[in-house]
Structure formats: structure tokens, C-alpha cells
GROMACS .gro file of N, CA and C in nm:
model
  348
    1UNK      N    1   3.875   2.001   3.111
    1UNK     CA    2   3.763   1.953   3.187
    1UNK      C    3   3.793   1.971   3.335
    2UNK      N    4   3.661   2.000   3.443
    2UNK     CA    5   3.657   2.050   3.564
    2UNK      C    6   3.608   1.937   3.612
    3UNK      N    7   3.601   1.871   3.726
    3UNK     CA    8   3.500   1.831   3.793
    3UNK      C    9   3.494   1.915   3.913
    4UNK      N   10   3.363   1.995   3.935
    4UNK     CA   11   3.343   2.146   4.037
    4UNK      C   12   3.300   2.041   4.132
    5UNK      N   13   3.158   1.918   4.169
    5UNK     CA   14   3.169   1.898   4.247
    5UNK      C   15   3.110   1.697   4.254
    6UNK      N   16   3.186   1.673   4.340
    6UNK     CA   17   3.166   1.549   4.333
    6UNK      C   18   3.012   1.507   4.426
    7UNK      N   19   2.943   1.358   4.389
    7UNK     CA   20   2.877   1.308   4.420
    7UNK      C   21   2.810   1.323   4.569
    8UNK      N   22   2.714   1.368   4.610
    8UNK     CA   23   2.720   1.450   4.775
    8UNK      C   24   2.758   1.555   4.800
    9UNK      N   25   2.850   1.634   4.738
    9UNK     CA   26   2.880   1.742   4.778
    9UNK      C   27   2.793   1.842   4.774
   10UNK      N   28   2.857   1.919   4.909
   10UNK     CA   29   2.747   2.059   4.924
   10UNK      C   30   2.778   2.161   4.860
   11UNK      N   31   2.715   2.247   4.778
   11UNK     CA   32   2.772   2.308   4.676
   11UNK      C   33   2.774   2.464   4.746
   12UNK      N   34   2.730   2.480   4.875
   12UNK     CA   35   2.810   2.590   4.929
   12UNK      C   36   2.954   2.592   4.966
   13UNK      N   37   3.000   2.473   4.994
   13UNK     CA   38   3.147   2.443   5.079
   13UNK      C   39   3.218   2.470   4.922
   14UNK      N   40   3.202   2.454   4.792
   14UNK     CA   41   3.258   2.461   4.668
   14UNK      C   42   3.236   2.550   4.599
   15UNK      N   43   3.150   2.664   4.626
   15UNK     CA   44   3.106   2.802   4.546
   15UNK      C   45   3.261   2.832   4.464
   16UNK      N   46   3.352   2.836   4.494
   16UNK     CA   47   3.452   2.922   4.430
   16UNK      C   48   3.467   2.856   4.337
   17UNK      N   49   3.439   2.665   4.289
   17UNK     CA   50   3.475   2.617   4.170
   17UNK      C   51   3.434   2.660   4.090
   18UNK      N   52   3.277   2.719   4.107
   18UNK     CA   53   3.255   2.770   4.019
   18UNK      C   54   3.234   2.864   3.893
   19UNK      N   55   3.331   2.938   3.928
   19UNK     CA   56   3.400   3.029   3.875
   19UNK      C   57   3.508   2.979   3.755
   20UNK      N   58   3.495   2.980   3.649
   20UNK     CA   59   3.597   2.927   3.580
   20UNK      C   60   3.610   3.027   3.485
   21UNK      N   61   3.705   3.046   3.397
   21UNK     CA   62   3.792   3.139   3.304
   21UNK      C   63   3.758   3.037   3.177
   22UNK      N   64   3.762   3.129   3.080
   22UNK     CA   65   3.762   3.051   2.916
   22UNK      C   66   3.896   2.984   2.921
   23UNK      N   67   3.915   2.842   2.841
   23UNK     CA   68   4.004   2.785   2.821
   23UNK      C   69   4.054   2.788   2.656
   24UNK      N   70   3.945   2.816   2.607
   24UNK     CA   71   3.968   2.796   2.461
   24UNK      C   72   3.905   2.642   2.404
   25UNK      N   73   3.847   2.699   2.323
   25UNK     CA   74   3.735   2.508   2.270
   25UNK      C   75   3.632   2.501   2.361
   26UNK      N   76   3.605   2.328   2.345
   26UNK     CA   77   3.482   2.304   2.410
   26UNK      C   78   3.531   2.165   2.385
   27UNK      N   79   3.574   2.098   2.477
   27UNK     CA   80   3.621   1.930   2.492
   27UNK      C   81   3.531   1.889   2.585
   28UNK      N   82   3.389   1.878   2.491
   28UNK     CA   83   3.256   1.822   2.548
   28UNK      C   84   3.272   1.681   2.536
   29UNK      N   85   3.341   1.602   2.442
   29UNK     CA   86   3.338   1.460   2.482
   29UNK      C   87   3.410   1.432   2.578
   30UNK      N   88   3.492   1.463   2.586
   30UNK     CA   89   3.614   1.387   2.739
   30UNK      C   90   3.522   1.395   2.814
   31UNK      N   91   3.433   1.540   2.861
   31UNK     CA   92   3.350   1.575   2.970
   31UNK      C   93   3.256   1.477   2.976
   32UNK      N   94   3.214   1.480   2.867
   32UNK     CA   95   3.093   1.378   2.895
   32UNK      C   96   3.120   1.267   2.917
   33UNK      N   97   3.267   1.170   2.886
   33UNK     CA   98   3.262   1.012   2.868
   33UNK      C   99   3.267   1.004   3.032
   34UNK      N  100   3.363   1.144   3.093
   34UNK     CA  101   3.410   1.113   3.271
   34UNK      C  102   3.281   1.090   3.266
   35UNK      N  103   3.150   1.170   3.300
   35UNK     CA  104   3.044   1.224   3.376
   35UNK      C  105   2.968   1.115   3.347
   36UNK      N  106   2.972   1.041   3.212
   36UNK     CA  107   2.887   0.917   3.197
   36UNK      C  108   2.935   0.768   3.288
   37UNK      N  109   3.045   0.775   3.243
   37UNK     CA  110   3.124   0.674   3.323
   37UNK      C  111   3.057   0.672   3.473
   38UNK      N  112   3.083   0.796   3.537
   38UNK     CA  113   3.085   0.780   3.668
   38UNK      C  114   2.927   0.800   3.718
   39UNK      N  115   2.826   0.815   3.617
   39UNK     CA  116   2.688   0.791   3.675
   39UNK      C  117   2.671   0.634   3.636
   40UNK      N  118   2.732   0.600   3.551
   40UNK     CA  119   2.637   0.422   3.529
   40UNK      C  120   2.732   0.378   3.639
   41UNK      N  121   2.854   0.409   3.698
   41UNK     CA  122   2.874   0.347   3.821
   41UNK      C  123   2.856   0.368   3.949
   42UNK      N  124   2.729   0.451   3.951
   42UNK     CA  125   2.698   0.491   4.063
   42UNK      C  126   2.576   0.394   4.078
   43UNK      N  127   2.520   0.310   4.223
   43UNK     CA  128   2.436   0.257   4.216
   43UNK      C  129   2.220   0.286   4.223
   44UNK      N  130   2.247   0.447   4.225
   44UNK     CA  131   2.101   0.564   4.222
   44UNK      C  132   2.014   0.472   4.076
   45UNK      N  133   1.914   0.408   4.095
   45UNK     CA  134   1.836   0.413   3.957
   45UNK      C  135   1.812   0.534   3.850
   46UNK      N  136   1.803   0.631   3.873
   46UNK     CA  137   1.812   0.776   3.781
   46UNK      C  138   1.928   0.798   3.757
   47UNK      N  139   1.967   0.838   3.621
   47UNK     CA  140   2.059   0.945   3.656
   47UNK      C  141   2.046   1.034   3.540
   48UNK      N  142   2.103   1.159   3.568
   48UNK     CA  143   2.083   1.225   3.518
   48UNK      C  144   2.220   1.332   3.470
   49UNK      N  145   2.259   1.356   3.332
   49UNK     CA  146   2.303   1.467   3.351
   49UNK      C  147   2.331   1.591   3.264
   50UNK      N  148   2.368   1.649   3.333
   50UNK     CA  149   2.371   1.789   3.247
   50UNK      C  150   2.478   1.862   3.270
   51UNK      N  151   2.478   1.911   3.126
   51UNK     CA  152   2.602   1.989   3.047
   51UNK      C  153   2.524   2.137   3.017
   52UNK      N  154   2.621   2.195   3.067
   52UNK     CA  155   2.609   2.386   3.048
   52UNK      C  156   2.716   2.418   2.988
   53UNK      N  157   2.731   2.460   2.868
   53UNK     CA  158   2.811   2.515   2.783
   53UNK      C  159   2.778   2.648   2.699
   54UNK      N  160   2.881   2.712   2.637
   54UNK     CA  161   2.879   2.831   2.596
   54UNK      C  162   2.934   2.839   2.402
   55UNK      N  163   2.939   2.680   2.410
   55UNK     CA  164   2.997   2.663   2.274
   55UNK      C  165   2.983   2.557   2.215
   56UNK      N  166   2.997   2.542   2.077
   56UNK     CA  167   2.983   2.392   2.017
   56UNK      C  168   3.118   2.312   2.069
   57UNK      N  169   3.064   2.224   2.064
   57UNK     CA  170   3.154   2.099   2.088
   57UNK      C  171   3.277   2.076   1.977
   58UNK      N  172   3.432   2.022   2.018
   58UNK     CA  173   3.556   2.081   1.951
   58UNK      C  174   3.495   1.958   1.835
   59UNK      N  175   3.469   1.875   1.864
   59UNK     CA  176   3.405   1.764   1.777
   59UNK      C  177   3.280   1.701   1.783
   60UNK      N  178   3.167   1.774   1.729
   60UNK     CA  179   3.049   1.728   1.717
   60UNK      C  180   2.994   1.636   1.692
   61UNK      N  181   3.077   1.535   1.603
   61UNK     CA  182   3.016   1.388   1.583
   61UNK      C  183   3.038   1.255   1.682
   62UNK      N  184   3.155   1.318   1.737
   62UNK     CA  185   3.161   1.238   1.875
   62UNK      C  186   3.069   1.249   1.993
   63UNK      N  187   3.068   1.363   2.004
   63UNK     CA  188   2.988   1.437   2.141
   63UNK      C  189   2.853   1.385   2.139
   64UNK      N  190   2.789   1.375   1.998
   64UNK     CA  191   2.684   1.341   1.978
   64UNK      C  192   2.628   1.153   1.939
   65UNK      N  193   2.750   1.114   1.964
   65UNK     CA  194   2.721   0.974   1.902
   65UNK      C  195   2.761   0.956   2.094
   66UNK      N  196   2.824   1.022   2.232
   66UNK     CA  197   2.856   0.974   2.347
   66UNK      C  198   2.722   0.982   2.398
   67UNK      N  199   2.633   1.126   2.368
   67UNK     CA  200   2.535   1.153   2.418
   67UNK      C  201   2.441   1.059   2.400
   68UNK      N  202   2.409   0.983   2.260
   68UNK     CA  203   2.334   0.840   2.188
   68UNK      C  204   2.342   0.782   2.282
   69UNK      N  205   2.485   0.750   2.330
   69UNK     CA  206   2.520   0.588   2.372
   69UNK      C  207   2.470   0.610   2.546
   70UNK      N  208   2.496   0.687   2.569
   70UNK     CA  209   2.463   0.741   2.728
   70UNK      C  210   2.282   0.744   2.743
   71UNK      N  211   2.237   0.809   2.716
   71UNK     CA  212   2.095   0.794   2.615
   71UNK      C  213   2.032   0.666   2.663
   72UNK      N  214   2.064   0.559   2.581
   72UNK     CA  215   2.067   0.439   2.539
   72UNK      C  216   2.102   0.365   2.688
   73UNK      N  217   2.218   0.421   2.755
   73UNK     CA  218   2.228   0.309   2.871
   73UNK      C  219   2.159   0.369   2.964
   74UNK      N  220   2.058   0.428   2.926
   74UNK     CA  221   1.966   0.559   3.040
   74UNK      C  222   1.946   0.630   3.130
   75UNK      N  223   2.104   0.699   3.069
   75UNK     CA  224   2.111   0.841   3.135
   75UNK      C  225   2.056   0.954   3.052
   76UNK      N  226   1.978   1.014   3.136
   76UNK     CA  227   1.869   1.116   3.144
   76UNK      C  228   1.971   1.243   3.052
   77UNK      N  229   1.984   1.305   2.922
   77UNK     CA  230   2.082   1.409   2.916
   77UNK      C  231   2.031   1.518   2.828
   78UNK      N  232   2.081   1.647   2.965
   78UNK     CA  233   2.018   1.735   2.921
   78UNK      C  234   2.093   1.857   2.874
   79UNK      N  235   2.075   1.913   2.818
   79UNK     CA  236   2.188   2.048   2.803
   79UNK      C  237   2.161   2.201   2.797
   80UNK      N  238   2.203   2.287   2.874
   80UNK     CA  239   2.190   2.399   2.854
   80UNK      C  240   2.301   2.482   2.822
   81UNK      N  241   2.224   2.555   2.674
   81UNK     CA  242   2.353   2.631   2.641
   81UNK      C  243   2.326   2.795   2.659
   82UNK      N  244   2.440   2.858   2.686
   82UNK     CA  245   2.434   2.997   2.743
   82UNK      C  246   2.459   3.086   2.584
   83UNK      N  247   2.337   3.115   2.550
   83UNK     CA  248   2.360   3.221   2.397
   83UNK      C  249   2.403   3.149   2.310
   84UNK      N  250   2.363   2.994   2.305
   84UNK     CA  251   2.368   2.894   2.218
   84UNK      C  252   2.321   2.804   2.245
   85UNK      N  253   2.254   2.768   2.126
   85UNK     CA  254   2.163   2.632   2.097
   85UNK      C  255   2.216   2.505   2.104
   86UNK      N  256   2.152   2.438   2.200
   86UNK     CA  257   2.239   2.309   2.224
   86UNK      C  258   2.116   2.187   2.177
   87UNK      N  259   1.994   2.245   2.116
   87UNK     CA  260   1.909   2.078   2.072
   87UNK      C  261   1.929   2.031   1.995
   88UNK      N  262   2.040   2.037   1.907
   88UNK     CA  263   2.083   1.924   1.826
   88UNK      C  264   2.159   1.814   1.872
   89UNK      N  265   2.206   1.869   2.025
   89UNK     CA  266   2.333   1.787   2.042
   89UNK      C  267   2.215   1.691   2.183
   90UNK      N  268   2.153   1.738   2.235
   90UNK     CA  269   2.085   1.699   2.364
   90UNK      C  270   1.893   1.661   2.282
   91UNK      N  271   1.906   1.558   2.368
   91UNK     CA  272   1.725   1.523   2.363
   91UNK      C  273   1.662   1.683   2.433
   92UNK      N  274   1.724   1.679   2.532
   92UNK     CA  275   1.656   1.770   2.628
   92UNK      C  276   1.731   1.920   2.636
   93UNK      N  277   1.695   2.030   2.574
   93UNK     CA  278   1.750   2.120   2.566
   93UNK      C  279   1.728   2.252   2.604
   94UNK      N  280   1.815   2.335   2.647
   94UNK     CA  281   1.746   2.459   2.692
   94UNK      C  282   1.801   2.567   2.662
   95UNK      N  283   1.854   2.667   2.601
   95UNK     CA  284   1.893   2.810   2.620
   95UNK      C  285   1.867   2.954   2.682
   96UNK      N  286   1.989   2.967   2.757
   96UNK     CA  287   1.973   3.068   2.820
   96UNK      C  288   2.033   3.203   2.751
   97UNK      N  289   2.050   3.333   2.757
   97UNK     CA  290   2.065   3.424   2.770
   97UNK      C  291   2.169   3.471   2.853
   98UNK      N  292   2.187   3.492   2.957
   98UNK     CA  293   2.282   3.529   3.035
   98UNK      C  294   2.268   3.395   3.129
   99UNK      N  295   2.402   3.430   3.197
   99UNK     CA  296   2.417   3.310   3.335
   99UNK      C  297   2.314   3.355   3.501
  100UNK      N  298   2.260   3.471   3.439
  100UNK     CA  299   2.138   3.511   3.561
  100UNK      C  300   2.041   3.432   3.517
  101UNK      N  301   2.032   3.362   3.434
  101UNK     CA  302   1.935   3.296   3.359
  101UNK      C  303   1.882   3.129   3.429
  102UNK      N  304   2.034   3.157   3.472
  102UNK     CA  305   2.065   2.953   3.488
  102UNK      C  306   1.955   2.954   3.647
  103UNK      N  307   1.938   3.028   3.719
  103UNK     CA  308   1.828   3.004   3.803
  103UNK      C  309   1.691   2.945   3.790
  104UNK      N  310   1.642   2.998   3.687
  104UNK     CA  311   1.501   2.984   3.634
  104UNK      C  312   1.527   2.876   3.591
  105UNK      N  313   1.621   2.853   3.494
  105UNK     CA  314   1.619   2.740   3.386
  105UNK      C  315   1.656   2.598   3.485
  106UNK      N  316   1.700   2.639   3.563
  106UNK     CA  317   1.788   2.473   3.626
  106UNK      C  318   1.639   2.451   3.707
  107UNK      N  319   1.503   2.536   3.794
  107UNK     CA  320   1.388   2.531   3.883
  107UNK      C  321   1.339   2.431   3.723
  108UNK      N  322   1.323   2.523   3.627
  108UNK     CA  323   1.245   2.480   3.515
  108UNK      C  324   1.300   2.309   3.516
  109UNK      N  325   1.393   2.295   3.488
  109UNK     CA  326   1.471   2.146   3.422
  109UNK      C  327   1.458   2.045   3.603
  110UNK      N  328   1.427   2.108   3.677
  110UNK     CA  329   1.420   2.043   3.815
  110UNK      C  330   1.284   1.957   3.806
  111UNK      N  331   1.195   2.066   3.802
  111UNK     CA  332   1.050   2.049   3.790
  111UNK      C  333   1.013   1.967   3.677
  112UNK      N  334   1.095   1.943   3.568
  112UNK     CA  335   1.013   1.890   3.414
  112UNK      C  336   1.084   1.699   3.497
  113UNK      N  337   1.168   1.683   3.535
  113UNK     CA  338   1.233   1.575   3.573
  113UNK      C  339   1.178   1.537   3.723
  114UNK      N  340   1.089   1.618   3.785
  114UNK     CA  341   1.019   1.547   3.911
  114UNK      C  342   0.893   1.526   3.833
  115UNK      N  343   0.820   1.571   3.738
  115UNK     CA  344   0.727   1.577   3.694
  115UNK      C  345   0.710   1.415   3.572
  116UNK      N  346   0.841   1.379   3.502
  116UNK     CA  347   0.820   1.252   3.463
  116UNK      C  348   0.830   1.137   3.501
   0.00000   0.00000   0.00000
């Protein structure tokens, strides 16, 4: 797990995090318990978040019972997966095609969340 950029940050001053190399797996729960953790302790009424992945989760019944519970304490969670289907695991789901993709799709997922 990465954290590319923290809370405020300008995501020009951090462009290079974003670049990451395959690690092998997909340790979507750890990711998600940090990322949940640290939005219910943030004091913003919304929150929201989202997971971009390229793979199933190393353990699916977890990932999906964190996403419930996160859910539930109402965080907004959405997921986009790159050449994989991620709506089983997310309420809110999207697939992309290539990572030229994630432009459209993140305006799209911007707009559906100013819009509710």
C-alpha cells in the first residue's frame, strides 16, 4: 500500500507518486481500512472514497465486508477498475479500459457526486 497524496495536497507538487510498478496481489483491505480510518477522522461532512485497481482483491470477503462497514459509517465508496470489474465489490462502480480512460471517468464520478 501507497499513500500518493495526503489530505490538501496539490497533486502537481506529487505527479511522480504516481507512477507505481506492479507489486504482485492486490492488498485492497489494508488499503482500504488506512483510507477509511483516516476519512471518519477527518472532520469534512462528506467523504468520499475511491479505489482504482487493476485486480481482484488478495481476499475478497474481507475487502467486501470493510467496504459494508465504511458504507454504513457513510463513506461514499466508489471503485474503478482498469480492465476489470469492480461492482461486486463497490456500490458505485466503474470500468475503464486503459488508464487514458481515468480522465473521463474520474469528470464522470466528479459530476455524478456534485449532482447528489
Amino acid at each position: 500500500m501507497t499513500a500518493i497524496l495526503a489530505h490538501g495536497e496539490r497533486v502537481a507538487t506529487r505527479a511522480g507518486a504516481f507512477v507505481q510498478n506492479a507489486r504482485g496481489g492486490t492488498p485492497m483491505t489494508g488499503a482500504l481500512w488506512f483510507a477509511a480510518a483516516d476519512l471518519l477522522a477527518r472532520g469534512e461532512g462528506r467523504k468520499v472514497l475511491l479505489t482504482l485497481t487493476d485486480g481482484e482483491p488478495n481476499d475478497v470477503r474481507s475487502a467486501l465486508d470493510l467496504i459494508t462497514r465504511a458504507t454504513q459509517a457513510g463513506i461514499e465508496c466508489i471503485g474503478i477498475g482498469i480492465r476489470h470489474d469492480v461492482s461486486r465489490l463497490f456500490p458505485v462502480a466503474v470500468r475503464i479500459e486503459d488508464v487514458a480512460d481515468l480522465k473521463t471517468a474520474l469528470f464522470g464520478i466528479a459530476e455524478r457526486l456534485l449532482l447528489a
